[in-house]
Coordinates of C-alpha atoms in Angstrom, one line a residue:
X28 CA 90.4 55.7 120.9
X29 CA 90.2 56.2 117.1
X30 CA 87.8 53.6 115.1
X31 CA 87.8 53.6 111.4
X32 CA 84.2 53.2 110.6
X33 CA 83.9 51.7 107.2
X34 CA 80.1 51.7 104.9
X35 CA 78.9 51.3 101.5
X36 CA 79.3 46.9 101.0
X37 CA 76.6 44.8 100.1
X38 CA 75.3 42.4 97.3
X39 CA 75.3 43.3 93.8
X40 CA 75.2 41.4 90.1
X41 CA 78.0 40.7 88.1
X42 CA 78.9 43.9 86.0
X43 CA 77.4 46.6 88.6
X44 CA 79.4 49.1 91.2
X45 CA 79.6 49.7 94.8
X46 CA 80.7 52.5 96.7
X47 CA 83.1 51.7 100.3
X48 CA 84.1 54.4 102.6
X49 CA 85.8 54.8 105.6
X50 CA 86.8 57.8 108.0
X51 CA 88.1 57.7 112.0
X52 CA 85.1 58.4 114.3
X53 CA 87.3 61.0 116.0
X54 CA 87.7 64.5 115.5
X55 CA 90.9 66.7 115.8
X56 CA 92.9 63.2 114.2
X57 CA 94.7 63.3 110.4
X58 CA 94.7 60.3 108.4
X59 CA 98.2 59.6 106.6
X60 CA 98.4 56.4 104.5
X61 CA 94.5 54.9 103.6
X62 CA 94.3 51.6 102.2
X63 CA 91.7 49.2 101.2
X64 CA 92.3 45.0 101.5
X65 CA 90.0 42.6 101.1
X66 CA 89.7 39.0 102.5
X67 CA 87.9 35.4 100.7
X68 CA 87.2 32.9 102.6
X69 CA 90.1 30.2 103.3
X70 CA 92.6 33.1 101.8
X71 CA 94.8 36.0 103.2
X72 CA 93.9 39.5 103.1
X73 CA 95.5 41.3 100.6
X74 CA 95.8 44.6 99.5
X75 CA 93.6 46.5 97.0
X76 CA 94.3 49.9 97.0
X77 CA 96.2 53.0 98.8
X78 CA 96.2 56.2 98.8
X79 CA 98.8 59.1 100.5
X80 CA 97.7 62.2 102.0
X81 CA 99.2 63.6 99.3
X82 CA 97.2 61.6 96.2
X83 CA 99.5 59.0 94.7
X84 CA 97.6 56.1 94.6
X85 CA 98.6 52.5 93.4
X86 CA 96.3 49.7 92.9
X87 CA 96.6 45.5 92.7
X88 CA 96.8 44.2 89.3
X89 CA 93.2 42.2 89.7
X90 CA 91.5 45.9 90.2
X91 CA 93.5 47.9 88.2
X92 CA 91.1 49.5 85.4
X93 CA 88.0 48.7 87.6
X94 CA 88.5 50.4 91.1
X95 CA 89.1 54.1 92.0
X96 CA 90.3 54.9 95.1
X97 CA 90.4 58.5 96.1
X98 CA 89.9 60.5 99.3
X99 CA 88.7 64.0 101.2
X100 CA 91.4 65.1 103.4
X101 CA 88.9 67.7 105.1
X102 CA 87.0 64.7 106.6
X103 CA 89.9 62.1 106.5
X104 CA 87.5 59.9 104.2
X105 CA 88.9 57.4 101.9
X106 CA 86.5 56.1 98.9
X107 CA 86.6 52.8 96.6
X108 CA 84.4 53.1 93.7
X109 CA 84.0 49.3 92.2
X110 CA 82.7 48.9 88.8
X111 CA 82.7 46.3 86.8
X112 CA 82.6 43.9 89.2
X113 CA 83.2 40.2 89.4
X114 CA 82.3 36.8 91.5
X115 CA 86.1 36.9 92.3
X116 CA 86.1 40.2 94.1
X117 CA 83.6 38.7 96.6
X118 CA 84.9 39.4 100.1
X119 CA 85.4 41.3 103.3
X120 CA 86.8 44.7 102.3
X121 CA 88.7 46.6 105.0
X122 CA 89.9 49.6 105.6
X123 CA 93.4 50.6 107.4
X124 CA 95.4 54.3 108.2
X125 CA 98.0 55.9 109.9
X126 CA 96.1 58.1 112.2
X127 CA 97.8 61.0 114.1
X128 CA 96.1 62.5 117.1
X129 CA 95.7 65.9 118.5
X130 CA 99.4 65.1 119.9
X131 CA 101.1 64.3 116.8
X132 CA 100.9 60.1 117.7
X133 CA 100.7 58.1 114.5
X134 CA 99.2 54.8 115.3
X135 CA 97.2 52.3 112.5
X136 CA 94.3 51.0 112.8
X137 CA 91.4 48.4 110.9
X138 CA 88.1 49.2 110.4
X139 CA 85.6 46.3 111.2
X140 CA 85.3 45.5 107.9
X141 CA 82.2 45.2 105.2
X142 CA 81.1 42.6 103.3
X143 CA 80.8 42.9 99.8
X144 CA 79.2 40.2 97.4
X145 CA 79.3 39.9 94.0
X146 CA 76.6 37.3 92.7
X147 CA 73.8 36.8 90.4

């Protein structure tokens, strides 16, 4: 069973930078599609970020300029660099891919999700 173990969240002041990353805690596995949402309190979870095996990435409008997502397809590792940040991007930030295994089965799954706050 692949798990997509997600690290990096944690409290920081208005105007600093975290880190997230997430990989599948299997081996022999390629990630396709890697995304990054994020969920407030009291409000859906949305997307932040994606990126394709092959580098396009898009981004939402509230983290465009601010956010970087990028990836190492040798360790099926996505990243989300977060600078600037703000009391508004204060959430639960998860991470999702299309996983194949060693049989060529895609499937998706969610990491457990990490908490990121942004406060003074």
């Amino acid at each position: 069973q692949v798990q997509l173990v997600e690290s990096g969240g944690g409290l920081v002041q208005p105007g600093g930078s975290l880190r997230l990353s997430c990989s599948p805690s299997a081996n022999n596995v390629i990630a396709y599609i890697m995304r990054w949402y994020r969920q407030a309190p009291g409000k859906p979870r949305d997307l932040v970020a994606d990126m394709s095996r092959d580098g396009r990435a898009s981004y939402a409008d509230a983290v465009k300029g601010r956010f970087t997502i990028s990836r190492d397809n040798t360790k099926n590792t996505v990243f989300l660099q977060m600078n600037t940040l703000k009391p508004e991007d204060t959430a639960v930030y998860y991470c999702y891919a299309d996983v194949a295994d060693r049989y060529g089965r895609i499937s998706g799954y969610w990491g457990q999700g990490t908490q990121v706050t942004v406060s003074s």
